Coordinates of C-alpha atoms and ligand atoms in Angstrom, one line a residue:
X1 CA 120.0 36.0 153.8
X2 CA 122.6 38.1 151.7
X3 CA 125.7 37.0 151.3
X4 CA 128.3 38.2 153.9
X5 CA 132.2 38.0 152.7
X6 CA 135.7 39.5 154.6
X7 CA 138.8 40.3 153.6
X8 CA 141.2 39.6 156.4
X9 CA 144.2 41.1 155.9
X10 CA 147.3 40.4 158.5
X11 CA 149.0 44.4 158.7
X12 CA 152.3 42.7 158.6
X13 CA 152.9 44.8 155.2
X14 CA 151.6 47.4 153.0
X15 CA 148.3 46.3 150.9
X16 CA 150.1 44.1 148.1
X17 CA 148.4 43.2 144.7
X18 CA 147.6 40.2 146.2
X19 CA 145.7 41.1 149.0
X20 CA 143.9 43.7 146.8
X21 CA 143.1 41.3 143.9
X22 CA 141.6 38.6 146.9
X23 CA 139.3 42.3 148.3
X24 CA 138.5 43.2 145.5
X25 CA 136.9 39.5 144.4
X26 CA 135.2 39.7 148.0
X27 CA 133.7 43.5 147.7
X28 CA 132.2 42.9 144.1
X29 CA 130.6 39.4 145.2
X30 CA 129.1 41.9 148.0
X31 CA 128.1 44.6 145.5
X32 CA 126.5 42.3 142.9
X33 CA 124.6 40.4 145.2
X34 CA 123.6 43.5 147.8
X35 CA 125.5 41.5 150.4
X36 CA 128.3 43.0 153.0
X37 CA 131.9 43.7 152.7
X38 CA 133.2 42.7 155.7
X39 CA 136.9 44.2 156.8
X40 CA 138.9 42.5 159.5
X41 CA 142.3 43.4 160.8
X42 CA 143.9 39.8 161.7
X43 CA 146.3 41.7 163.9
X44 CA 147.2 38.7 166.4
X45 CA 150.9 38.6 165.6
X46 CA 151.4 41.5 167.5
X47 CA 155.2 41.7 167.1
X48 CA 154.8 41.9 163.2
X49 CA 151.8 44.0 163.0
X50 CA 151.7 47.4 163.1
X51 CA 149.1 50.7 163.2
X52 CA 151.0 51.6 160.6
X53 CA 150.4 48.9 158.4
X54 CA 146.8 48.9 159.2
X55 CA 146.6 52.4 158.1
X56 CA 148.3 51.5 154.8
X57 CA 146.3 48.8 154.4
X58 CA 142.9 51.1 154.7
X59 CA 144.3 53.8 152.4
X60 CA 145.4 51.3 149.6
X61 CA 141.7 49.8 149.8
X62 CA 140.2 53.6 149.8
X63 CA 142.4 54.6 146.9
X64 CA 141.0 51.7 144.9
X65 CA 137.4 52.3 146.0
X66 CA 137.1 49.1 147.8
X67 CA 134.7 50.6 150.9
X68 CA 133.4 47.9 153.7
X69 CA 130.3 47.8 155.2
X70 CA 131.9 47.0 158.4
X71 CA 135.2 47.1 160.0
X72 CA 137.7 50.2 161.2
X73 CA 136.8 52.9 161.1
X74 CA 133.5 52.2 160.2
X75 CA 132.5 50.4 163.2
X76 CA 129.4 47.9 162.7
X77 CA 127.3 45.1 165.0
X78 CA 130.3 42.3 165.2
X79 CA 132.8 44.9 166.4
X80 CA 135.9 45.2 167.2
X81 CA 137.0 43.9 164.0
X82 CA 140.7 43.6 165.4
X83 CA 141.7 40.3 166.3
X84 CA 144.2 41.9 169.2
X85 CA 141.0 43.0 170.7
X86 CA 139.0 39.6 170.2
X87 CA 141.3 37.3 172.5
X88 CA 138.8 36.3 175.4
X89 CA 136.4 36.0 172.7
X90 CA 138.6 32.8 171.0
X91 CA 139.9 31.5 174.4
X92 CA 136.1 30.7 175.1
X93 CA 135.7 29.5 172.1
X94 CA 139.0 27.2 172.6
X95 CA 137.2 25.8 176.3
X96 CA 133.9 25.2 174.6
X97 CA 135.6 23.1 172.5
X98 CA 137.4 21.6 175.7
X99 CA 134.1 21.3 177.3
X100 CA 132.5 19.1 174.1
X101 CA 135.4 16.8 174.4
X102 CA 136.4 17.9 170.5
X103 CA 139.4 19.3 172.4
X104 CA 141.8 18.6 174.7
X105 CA 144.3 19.7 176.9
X106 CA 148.5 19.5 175.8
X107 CA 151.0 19.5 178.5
X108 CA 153.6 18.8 175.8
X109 CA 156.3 21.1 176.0
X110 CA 157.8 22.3 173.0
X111 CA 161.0 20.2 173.5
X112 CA 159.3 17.0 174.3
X113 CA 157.6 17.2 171.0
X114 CA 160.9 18.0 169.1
X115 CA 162.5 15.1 170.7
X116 CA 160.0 12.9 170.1
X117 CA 159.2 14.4 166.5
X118 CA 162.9 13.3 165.7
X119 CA 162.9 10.1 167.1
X120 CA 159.3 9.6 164.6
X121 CA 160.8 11.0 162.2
X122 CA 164.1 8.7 162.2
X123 CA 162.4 5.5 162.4
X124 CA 159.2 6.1 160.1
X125 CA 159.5 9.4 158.6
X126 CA 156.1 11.6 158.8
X127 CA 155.1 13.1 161.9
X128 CA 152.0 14.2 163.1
X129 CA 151.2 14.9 167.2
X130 CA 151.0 11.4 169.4
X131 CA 148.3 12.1 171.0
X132 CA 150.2 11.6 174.1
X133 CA 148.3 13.8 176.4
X134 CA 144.7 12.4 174.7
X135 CA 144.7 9.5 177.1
X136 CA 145.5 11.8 180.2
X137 CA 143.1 10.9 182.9
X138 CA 140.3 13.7 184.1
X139 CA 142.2 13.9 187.8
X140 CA 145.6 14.0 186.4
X141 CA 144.5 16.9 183.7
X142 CA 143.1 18.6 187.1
X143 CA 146.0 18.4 189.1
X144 CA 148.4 19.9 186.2
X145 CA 146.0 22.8 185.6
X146 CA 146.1 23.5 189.7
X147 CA 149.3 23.3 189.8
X148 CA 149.6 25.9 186.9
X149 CA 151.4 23.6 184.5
X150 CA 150.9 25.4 180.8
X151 CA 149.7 24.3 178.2
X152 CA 147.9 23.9 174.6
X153 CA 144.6 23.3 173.5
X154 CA 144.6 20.8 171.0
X155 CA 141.7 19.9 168.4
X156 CA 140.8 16.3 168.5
X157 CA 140.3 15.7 164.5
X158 CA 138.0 12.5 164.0
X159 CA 138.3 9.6 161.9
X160 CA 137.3 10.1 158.3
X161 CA 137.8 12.2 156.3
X162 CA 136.8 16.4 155.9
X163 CA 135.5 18.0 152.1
X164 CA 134.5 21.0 150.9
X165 CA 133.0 22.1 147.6
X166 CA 135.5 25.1 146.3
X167 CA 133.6 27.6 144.4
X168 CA 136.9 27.8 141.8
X169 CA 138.1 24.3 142.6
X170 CA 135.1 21.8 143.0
X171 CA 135.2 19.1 145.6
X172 CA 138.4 19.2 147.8
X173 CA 139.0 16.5 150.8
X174 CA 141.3 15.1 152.5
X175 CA 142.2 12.1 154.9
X176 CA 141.8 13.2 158.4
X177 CA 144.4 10.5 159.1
X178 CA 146.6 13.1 157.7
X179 CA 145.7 16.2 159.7
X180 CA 147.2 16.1 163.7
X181 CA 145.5 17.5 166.7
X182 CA 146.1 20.8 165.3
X183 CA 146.6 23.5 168.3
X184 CA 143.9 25.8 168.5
X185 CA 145.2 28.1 171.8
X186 CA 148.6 28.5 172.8
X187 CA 150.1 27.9 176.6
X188 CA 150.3 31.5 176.4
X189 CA 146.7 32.0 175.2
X190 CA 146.7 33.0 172.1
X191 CA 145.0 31.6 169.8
X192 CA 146.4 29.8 166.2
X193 CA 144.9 31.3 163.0
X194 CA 143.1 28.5 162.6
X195 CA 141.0 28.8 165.9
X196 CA 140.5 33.4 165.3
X197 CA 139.5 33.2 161.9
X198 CA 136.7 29.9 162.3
X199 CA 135.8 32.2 165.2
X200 CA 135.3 35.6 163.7
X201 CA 133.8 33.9 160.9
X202 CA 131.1 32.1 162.9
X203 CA 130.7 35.6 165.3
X204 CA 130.6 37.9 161.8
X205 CA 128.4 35.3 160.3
X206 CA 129.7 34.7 157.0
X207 CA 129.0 32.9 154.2
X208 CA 131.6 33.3 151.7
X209 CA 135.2 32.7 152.6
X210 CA 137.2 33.7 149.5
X211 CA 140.6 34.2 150.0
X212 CA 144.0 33.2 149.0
X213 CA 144.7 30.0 147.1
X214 CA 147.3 29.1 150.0
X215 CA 145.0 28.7 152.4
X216 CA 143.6 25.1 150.3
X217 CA 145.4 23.2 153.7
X218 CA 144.3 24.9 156.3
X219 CA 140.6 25.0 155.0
X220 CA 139.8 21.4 156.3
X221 CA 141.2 22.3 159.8
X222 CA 138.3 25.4 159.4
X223 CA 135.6 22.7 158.3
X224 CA 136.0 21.0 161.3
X225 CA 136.1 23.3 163.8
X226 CA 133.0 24.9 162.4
X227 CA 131.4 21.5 162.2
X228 CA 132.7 21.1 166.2
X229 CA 130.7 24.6 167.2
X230 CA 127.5 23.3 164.8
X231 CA 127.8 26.2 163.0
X232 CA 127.0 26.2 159.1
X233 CA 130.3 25.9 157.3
X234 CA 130.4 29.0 154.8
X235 CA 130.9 28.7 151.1
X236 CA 134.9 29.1 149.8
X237 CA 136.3 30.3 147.0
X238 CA 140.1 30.0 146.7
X239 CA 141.8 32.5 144.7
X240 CA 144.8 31.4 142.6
X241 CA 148.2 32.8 143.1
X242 CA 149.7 35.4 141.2
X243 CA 152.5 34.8 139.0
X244 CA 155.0 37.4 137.7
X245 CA 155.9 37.1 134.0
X246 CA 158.7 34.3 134.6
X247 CA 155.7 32.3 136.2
X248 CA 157.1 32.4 139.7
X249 CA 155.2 33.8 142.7
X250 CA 155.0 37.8 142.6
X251 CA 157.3 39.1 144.4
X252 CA 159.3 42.6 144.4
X253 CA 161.6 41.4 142.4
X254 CA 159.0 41.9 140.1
X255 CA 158.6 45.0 140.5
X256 CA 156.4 47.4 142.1
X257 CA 154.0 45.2 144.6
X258 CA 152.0 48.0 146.6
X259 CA 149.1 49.1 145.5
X260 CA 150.2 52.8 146.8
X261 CA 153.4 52.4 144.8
X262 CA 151.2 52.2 142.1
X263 CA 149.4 55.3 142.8
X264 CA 152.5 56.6 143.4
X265 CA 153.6 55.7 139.8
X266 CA 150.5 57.5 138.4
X267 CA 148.2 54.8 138.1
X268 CA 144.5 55.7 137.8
X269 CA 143.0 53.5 140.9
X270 CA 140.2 52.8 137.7
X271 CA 143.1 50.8 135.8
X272 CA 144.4 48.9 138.6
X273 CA 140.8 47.9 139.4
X274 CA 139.7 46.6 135.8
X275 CA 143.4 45.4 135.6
X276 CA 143.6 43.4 138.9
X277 CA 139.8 42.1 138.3
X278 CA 140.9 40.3 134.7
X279 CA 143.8 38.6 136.9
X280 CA 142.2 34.8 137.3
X281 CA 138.2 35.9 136.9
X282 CA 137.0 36.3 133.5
X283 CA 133.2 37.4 132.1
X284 CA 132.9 34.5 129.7
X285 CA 133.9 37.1 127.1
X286 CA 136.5 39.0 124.8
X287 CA 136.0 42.4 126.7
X288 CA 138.5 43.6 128.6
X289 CA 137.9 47.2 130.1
X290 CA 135.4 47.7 132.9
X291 CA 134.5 50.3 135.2
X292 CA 133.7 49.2 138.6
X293 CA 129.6 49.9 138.1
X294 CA 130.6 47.1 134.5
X295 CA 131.9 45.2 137.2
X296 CA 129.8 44.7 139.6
X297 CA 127.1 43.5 136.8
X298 CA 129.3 41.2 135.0
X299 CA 130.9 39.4 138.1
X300 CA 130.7 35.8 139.4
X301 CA 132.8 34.0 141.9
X302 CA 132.3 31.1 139.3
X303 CA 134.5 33.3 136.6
X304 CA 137.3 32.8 138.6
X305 CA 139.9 30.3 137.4
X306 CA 141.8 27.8 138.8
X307 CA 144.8 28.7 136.8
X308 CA 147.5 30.8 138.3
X309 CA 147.2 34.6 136.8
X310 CA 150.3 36.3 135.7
X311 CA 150.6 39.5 136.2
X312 CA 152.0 41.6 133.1
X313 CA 153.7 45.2 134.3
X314 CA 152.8 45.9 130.2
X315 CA 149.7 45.2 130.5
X316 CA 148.5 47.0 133.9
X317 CA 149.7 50.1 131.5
X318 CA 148.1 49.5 128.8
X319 CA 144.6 49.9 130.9
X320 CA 146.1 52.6 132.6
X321 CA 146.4 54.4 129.3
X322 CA 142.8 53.1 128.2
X323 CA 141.5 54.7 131.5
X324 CA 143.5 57.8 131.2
X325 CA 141.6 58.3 127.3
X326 CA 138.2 57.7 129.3
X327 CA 138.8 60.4 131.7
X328 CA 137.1 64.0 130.7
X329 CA 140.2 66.7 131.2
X330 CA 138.6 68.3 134.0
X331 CA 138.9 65.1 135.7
X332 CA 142.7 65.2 134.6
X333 CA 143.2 68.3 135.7
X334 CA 142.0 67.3 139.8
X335 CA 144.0 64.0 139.5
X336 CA 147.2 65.3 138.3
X337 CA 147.6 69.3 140.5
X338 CA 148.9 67.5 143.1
X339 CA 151.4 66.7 140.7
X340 CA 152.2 69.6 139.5
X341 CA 152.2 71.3 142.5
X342 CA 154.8 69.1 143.7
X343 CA 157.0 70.0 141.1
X344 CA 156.3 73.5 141.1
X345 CA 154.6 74.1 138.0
X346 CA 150.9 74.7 139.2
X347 CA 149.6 78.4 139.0
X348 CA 146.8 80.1 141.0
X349 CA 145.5 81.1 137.8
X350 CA 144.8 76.9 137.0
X351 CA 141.8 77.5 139.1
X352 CA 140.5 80.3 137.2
X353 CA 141.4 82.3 133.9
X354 CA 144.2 79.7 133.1
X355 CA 141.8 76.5 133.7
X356 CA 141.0 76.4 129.5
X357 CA 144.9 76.6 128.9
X358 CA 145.5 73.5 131.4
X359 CA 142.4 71.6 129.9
X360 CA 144.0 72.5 126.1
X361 CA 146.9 70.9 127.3
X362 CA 145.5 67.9 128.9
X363 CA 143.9 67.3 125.9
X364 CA 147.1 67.7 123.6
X365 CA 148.8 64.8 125.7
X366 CA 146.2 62.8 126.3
X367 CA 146.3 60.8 123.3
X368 CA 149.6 59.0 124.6
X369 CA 149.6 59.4 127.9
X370 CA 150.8 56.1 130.3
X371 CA 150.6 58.2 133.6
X372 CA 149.2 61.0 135.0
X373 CA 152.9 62.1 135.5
X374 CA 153.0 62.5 131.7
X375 CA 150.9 65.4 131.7
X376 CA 153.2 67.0 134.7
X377 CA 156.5 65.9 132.9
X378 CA 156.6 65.7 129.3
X379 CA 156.3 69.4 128.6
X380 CA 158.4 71.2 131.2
X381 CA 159.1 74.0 128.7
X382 CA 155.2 75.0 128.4
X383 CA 155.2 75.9 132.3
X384 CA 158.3 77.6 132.6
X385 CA 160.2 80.3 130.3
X386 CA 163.3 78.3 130.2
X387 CA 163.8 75.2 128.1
X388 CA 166.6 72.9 128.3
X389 CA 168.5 72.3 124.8
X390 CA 168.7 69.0 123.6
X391 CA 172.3 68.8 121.9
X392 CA 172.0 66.6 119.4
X393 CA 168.6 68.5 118.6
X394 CA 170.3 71.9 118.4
X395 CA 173.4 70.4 116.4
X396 CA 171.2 68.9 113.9
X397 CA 168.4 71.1 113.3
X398 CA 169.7 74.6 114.6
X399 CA 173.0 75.1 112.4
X400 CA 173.6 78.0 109.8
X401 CA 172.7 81.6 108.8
X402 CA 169.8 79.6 106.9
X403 CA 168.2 78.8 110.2
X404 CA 168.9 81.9 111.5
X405 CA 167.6 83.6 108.8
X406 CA 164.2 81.3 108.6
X407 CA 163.3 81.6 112.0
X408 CA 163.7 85.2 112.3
X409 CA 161.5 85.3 109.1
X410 CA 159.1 82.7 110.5
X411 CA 158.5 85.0 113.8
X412 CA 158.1 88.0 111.7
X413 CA 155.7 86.2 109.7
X414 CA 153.4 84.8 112.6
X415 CA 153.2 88.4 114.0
X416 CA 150.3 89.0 112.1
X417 CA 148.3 85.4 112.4
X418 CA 145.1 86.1 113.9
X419 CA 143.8 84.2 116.0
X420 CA 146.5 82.3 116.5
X421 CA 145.4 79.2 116.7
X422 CA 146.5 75.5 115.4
X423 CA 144.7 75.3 112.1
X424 CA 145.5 78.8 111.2
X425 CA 149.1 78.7 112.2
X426 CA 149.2 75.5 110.5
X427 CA 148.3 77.0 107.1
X428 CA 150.6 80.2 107.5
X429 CA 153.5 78.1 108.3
X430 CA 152.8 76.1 105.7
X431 CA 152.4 79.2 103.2
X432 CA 155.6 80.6 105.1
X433 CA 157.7 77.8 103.6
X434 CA 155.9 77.4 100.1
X435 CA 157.0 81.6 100.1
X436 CA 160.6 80.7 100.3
X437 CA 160.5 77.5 98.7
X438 CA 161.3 75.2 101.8
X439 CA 160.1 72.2 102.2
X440 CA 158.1 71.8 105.9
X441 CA 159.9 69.9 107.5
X442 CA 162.9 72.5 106.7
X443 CA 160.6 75.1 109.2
X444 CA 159.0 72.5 111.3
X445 CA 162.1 70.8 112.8
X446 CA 163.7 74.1 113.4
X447 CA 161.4 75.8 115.0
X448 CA 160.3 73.0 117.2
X449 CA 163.4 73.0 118.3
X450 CA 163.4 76.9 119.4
X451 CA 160.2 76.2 120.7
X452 CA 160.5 73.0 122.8
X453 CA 164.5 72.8 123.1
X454 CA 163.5 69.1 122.0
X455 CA 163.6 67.2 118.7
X456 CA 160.1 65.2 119.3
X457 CA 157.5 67.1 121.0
X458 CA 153.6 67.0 120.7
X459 CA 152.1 68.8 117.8
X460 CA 154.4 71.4 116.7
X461 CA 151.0 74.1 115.8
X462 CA 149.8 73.1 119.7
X463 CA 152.5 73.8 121.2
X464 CA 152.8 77.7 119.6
X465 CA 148.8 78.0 120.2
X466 CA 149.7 76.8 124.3
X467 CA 152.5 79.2 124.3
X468 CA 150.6 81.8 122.7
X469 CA 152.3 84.4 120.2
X470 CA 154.7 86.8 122.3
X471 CA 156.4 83.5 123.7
X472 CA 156.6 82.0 121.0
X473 CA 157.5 84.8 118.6
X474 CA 160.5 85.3 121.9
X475 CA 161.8 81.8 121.6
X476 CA 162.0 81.7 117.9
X477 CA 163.9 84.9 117.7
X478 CA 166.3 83.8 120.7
X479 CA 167.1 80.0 119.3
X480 CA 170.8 79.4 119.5
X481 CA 172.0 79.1 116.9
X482 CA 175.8 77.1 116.5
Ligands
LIG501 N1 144.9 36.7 157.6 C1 145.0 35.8 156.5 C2 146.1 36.2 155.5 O1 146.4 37.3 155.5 C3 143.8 35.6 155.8 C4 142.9 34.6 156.4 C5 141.7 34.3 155.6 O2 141.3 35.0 154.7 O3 141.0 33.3 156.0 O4 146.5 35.4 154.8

């Protein structure tokens, strides 16, 4: 049978780089192996969920291109794939358990157990449940639950002790000694996370549980109750955390944790995905950038190490920029309009007799671009007539009747170059200065300057060829000069 793997996100927050590393592991060990991806909502904590958050959730997963075989929106033969809408589905699970005897009813109130937890606690230190209602005789249980008295359902964990061979981890087991009658459904019927997720799992039939390397403790409670229903215990795989460069636990202080913050940023959902891959799973080799079709091929649940990853902001932009080079301009163009559109600098003519000049100029700052926002942001004065002086720019290079002078002779001079392109503005400025005997750079900085309003700007002979000759022959003849 192919494999069938979840991600099982609570929507108590936005889709972190986290949860998106632990889907993204899930939905390539589906693609490689032809299996399904699995998407469930684990929504029980209804206070701190929200539709909201589900609907963040599901964009950050589109954005990155993780797409599930089953789930919301996308409906599929275990639905609902909401735990809010699953409830009678674990509550019968919780009284088959009652009915095998692996269960049992717990009249405890919360109080009694804190009382007695601190007397335990005081005279031997540990705690674990007493068992106390265990011993409770059939017609006693019967009365309490006629007489409407609330309560738990407890698991009754055997003797020995419960194991389970991790996929990044090897053998894990522990003492069941050590693990108490966990609670599996609540006085108010709810169930724990422990009983909806061993549910689901056994209803959605999986067979690979790889999630989150903080689950480790819970994962013998799961073994057992799975064992209780005789239902094949699936495979796991437990991710390790990610660390932020100081080596503690990711966390906003961090930085940026959302995946949507990232596409936000201008980070291609390409990057992210080779990026977020490399953190904890390696192919056994050197190479480092992917596409998701690379991917697919190359991945194995047993590349993924059980060292903690640390997440490097560098890094992540590094492949962005990797990425960015990969992407034909046409490409750029569609990824970055809504960009410029937003800042007011997209024209109707981008989608027609302008498209070459935007593709030219995708081009030009593609070399070192980070972000798509580079290529909305780093030339403001090649989308609108007015540039903003830099002072020190002006002060330094725009000073004199020499400058003056040169630049009005420069824009004279480029009247005639034809076509007036880079390489042949290139060699006229170049002849322009040899003529007067100026060094280049003595033209160069100068009219970059009157150009761009800048000192630093992308290739001087580019920029004149995007601004074409009347603008440019305007902005050298206009230049303040102090
Ligand atoms: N809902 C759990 C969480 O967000 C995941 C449970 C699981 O993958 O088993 O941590």
């Amino acid at each position: 049978m192919p494999p069938r793997v979840r991600f099982a996100p609570s929507p108590t927050g936005y889709l972190h780089v986290g949860g998106a590393r632990t889907a993204l592991f899930n939905w390539l060990h589906a693609r490689q192996t032809g299996g399904a991806f699995i998407l469930r909502i684990e929504d029980t904590d209804v206070e701190r969920s929200s539709d909201e958050m589900v609907q963040g959730i599901l964009d950050g997963m589109r954005w990155l291109g993780l797409d599930w075989d089953e789930g919301p929106e996308v409906g599929g033969p275990h639905a609902p794939y909401f735990q809010s809408q699953r409830l009678d589905r674990y509550r019968a699970i919780a009284h088959e358990l009652l009915a095998t005897g692996r269960a049992y009813r717990c009249f405890c109130s919360p109080d009694e157990i804190t009382a007695r937890r601190a007397r335990v606690e005081a005279e031997q230190g540990g705690w674990k449940y007493d068992r106390a209602c265990a011993a409770l005789a059939e017609a006693d249980i019967r009365a309490r639950v006629d007489a409407g008295a609330p309560h738990a359902i407890r698991f009754l964990v055997p003797d020995g002790t419960t194991g389970f061979d991790d996929t990044v981890h090897g053998r894990i087991a522990f003492a069941n000694a050590d693990i108490e009658d966990f609670v599996v459904l609540r006085s108010d019927g709810h169930p724990t996370y422990h009983l909806s997720v061993v549910a689901d799992d056994v209803d959605m039939e999986v067979t690979h549980v790889v999630r989150g390397d903080d689950h480790i403790s819970n994962t013998p409670k799961h073994v057992l109750i799975f064992e209780a229903l005789g239902r094949p215990v699936p495979a796991f795989a437990h991710v390790p955390l990610i660390l932020g460069t100081d080596k503690k636990r990711l966390s906003k202080r961090h930085g940026a944790t959302s995946v949507m913050e990232y596409a936000r940023q201008g980070f291609l959902p390409e990057a992210l995905f080779n990026f977020l891959a490399l953190l904890g799973w390696s192919p056994g080799n050197d190479r480092e950038i992917f596409d998701k079709g690379d991917l697919v091929e190359a991945f194995s649940l047993g590349g993924i190490s059980g060292g903690n990853a640390v997440f490097n902001p560098e890094k992540l932009e590094w492949f962005n920029q990797q990425h960015i080079q990969r992407l034909p301009a046409e490409e750029l163009a569609r990824r970055i309009e809504p960009l410029l559109r937003e800042r007011g600098r997209w024209r109707d003519g981008f989608d027609a007799g302008d498209r070459p000049w935007l593709l030219a100029l995708i081009e030009l700052l593609k070399p070192r671009a980070k972000r798509l926002h580079d290529f909305a942001d780093e030339t403001p004065y090649l989308f609108s007539s007015d540039r903003v002086f830099d002072a020190q720019a002006v002060a330094k290079h725009l000073h004199g009747e020499d400058a003056r002078a040169t630049l009005a002779a420069l824009a004279d001079a480029l009247r005639s170059v034809d076509p007036f392109e880079r390489t042949v503005l290139d060699a006229a400025v170049r002849a322009f200065a040899a003529d007067r005997g100026l060094k280049v750079g003595a033209v160069v900085h100068p009219a970059r300057v009157a150009l761009t309003g800048r000192a630093v700007s992308p290739g001087l002979f580019e920029i004149m060829e995007l601004l074409g000759r009347d603008r440019t022959l305007e902005r050298l003849r206009s230049a303040p000069i102090t």
